[in-house]
mmCIF file of C-alpha atoms in Angstrom:
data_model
loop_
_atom_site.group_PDB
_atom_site.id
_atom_site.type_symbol
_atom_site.label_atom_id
_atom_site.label_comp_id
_atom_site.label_asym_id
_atom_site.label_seq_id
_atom_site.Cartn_x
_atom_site.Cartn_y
_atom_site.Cartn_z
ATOM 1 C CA UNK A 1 0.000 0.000 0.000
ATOM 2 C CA UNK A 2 1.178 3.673 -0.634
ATOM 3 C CA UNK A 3 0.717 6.151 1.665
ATOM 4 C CA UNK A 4 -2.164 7.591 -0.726
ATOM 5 C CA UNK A 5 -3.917 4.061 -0.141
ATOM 6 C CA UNK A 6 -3.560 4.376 3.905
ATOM 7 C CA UNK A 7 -7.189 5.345 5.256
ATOM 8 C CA UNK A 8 -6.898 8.694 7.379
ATOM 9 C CA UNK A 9 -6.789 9.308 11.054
ATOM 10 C CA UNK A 10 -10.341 7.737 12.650
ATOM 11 C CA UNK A 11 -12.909 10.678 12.072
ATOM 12 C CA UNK A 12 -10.617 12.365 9.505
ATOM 13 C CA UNK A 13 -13.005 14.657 7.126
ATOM 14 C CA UNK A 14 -13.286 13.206 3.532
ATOM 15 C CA UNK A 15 -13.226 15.628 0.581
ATOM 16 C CA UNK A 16 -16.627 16.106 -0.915
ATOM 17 C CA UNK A 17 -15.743 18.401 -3.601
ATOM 18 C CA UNK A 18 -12.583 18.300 -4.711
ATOM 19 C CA UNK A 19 -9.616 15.544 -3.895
ATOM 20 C CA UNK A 20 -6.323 14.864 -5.067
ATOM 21 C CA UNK A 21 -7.509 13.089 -8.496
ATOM 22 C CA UNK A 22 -10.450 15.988 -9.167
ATOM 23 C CA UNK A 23 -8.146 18.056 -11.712
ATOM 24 C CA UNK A 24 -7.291 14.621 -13.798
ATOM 25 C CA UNK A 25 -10.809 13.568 -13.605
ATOM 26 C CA UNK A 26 -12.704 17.031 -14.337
ATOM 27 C CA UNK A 27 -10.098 16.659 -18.009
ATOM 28 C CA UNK A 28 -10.935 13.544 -18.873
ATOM 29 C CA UNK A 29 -14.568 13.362 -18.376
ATOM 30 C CA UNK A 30 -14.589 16.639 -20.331
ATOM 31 C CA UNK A 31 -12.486 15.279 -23.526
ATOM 32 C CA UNK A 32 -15.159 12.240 -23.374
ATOM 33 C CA UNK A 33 -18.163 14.717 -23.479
ATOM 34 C CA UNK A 34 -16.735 16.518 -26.291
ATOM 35 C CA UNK A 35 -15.546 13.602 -28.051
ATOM 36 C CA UNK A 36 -18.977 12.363 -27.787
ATOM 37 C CA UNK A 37 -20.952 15.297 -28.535
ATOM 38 C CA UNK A 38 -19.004 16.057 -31.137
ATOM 39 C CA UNK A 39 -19.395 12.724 -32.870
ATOM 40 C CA UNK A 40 -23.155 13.087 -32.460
ATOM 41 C CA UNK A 41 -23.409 16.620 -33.756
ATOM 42 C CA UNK A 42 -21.215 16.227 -36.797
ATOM 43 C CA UNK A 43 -23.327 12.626 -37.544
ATOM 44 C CA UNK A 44 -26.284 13.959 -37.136
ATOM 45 C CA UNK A 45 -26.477 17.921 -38.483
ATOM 46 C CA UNK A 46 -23.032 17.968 -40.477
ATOM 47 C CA UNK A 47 -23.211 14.720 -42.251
ATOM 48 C CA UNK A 48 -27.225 14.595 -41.790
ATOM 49 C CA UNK A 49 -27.407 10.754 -40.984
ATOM 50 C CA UNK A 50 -31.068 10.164 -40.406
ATOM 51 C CA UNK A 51 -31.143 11.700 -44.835
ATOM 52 C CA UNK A 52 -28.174 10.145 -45.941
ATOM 53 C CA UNK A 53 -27.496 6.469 -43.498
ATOM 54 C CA UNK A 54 -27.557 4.427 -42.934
ATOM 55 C CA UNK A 55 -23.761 3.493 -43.841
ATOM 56 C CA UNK A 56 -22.326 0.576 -44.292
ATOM 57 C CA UNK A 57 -18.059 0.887 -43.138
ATOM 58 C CA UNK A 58 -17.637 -2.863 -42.847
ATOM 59 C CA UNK A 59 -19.321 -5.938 -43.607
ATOM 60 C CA UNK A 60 -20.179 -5.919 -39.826
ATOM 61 C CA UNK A 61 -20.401 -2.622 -39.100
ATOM 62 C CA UNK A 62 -23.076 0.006 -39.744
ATOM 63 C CA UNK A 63 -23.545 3.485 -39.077
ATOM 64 C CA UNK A 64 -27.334 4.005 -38.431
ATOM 65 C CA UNK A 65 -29.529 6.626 -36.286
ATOM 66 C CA UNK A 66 -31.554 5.025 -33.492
ATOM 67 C CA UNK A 67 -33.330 7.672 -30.685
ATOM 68 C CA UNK A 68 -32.720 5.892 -27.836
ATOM 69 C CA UNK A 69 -35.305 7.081 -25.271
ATOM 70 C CA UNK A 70 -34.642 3.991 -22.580
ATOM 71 C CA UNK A 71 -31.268 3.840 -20.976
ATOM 72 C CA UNK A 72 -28.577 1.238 -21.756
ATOM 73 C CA UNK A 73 -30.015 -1.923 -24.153
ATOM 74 C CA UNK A 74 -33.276 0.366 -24.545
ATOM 75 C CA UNK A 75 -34.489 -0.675 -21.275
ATOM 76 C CA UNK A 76 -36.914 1.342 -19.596
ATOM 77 C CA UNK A 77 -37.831 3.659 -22.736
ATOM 78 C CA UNK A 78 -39.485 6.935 -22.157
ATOM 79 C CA UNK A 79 -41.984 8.631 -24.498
ATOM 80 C CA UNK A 80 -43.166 10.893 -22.187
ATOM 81 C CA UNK A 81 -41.604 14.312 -21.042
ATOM 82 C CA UNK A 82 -41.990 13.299 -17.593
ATOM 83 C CA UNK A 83 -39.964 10.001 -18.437
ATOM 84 C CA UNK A 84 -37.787 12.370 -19.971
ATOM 85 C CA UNK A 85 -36.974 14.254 -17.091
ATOM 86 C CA UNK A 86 -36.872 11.711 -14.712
ATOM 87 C CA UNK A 87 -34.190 10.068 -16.113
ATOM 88 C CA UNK A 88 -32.309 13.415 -16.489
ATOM 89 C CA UNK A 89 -32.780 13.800 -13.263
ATOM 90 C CA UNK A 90 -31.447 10.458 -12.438
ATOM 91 C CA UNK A 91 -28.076 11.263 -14.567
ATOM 92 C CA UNK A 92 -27.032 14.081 -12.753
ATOM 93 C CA UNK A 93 -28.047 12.329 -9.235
ATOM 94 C CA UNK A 94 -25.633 9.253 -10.250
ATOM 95 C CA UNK A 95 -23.418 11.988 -11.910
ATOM 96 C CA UNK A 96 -22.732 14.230 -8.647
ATOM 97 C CA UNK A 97 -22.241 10.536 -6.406
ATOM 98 C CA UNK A 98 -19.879 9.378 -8.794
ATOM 99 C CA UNK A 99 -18.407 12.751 -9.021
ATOM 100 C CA UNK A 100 -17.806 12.608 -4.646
ATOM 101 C CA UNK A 101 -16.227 9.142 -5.137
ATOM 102 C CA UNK A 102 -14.099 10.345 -7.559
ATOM 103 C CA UNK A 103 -12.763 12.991 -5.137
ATOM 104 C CA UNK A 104 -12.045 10.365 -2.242
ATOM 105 C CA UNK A 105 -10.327 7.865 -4.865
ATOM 106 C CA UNK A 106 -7.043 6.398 -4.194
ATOM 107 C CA UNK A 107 -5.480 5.476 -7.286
ATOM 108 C CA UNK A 108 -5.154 6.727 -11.144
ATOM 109 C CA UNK A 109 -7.014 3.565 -12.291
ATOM 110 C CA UNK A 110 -10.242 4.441 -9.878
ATOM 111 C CA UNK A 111 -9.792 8.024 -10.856
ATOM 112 C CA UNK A 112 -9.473 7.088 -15.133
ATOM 113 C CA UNK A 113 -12.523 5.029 -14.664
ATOM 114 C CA UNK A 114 -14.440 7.251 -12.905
ATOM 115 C CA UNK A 115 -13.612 9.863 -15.595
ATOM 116 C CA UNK A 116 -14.897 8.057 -18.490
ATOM 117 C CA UNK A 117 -17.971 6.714 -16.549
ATOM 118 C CA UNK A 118 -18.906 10.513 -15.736
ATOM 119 C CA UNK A 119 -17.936 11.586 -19.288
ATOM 120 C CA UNK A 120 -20.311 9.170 -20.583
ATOM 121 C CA UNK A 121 -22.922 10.056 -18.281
ATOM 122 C CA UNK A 122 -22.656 13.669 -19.439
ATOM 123 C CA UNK A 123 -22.715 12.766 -23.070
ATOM 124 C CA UNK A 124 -25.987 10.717 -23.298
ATOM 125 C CA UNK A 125 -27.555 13.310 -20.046
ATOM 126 C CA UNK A 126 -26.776 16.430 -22.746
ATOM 127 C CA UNK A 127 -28.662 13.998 -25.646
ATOM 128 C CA UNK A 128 -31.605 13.364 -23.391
ATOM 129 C CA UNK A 129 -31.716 17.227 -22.842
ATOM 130 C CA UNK A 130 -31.412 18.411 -26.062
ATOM 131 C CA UNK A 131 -32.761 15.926 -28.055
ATOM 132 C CA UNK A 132 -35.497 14.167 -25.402
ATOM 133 C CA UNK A 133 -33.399 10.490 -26.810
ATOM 134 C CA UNK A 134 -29.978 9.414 -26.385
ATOM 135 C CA UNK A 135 -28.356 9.583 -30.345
ATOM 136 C CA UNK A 136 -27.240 6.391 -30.999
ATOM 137 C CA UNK A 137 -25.741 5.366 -33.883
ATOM 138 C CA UNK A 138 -22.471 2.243 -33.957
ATOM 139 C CA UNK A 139 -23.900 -0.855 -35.236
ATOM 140 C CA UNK A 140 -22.701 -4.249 -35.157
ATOM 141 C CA UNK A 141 -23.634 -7.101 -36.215
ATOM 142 C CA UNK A 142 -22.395 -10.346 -37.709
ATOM 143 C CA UNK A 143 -25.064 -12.734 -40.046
ATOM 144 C CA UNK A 144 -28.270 -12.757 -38.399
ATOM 145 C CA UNK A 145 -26.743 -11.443 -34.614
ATOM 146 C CA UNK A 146 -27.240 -8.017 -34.213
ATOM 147 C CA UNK A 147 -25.577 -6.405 -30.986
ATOM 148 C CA UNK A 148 -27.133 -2.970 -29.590
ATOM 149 C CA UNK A 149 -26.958 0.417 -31.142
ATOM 150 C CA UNK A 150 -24.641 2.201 -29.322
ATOM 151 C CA UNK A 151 -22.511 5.953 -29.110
ATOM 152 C CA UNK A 152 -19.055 6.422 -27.646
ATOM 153 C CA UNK A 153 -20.669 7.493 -24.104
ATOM 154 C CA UNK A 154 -22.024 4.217 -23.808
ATOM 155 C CA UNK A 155 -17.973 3.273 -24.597
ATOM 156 C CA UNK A 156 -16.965 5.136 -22.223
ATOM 157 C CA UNK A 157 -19.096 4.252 -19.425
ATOM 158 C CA UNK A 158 -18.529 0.527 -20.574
ATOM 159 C CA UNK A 159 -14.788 0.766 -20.118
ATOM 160 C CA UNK A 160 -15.097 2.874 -16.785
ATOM 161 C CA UNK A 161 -16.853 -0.096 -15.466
ATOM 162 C CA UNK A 162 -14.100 -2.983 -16.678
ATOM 163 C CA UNK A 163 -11.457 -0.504 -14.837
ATOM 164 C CA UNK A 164 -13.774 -0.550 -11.887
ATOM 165 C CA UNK A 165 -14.089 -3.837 -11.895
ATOM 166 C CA UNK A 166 -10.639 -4.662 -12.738
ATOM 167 C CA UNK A 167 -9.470 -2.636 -10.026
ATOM 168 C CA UNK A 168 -11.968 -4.726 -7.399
ATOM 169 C CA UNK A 169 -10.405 -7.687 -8.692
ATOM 170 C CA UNK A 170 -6.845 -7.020 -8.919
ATOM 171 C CA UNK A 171 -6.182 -4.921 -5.488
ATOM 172 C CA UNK A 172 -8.374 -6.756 -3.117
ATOM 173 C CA UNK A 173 -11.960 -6.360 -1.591
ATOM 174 C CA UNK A 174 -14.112 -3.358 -2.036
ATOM 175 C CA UNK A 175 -10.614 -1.764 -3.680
ATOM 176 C CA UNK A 176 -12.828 0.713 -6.368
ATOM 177 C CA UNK A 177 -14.934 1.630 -3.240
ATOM 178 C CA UNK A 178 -11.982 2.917 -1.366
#
């Protein structure tokens, strides 16, 4: 253990706002929002997807426009303003708690996957907003399997939770929840 992994004195005040990764994380959930918003804007106004798609880049791989108005796998889908908000709402809930973990992590890898999973949450939370639907748009899909639509936010919040994970795995019990 490092001395960044040692818990504090008993009673010791943990930071709510801010912590020693907060800088590293604010960056790189930023990059991912912009990186996904980006993607979304430029497929959907600039190259005007839902007109010209969808596209075909590999024999397994589309790019197609789905309005995703569920959350992940289209669960739970929403075609009412009040589902609309409510799941806004629920983003920036889990947003702000993920955002106080983040500032009482212990390690880069916790802090990395943190990042990405807040990133992502801010990507598909701005969609919801804007849109009232998540833009979705990689497809895969080999013969007749077809996996999920997807966007790089759900990416992002996919490989946040492997780091997580790998992190509970690889430094011990409850090691991401440190």
């Amino acid at each position: 253990m490092t001395d960044a992994d040692q818990p504090g004195p008993a009673g010791a005040k943990q930071p709510l706002l801010w912590g020693r990764f907060s800088g590293f994380v604010l960056i790189i959930a930023l990059i991912g929002l912009v990186l996904d918003q980006g993607s979304k804007l430029w497929l959907v106004q600039g190259f005007d997807l839902q007109r010209n798609g969808p596209v075909e880049l590999l024999p397994v791989l589309d790019i197609v426009l789905v309005w995703n108005r569920g959350i992940s796998y289209g669960l739970f889908q929403q075609n009412s303003d009040l589902g609309r908000w409510l799941l806004a709402g629920l983003t920036v809930v889990v947003t702000i708690g993920l955002w106080v973990w983040s500032t009482r992590c212990a390690s880069r890898l916790v802090a990395l996957s943190l990042a990405l999973v807040i990133g992502g949450a801010l990507g598909n939370g701005v969609d919801r907003l804007f849109h009232g639907a998540v833009v979705d748009f990689v497809h895969f899909h080999v013969g007749t399997f077809s996996w999920y639509v997807f966007n790089l936010a759900d990416v992002w919040i996919v490989a946040g939770v492997i780091g997580l994970l790998y992190d509970s795995f690889t430094n011990g019990p409850n090691s991401a929840a440190k």
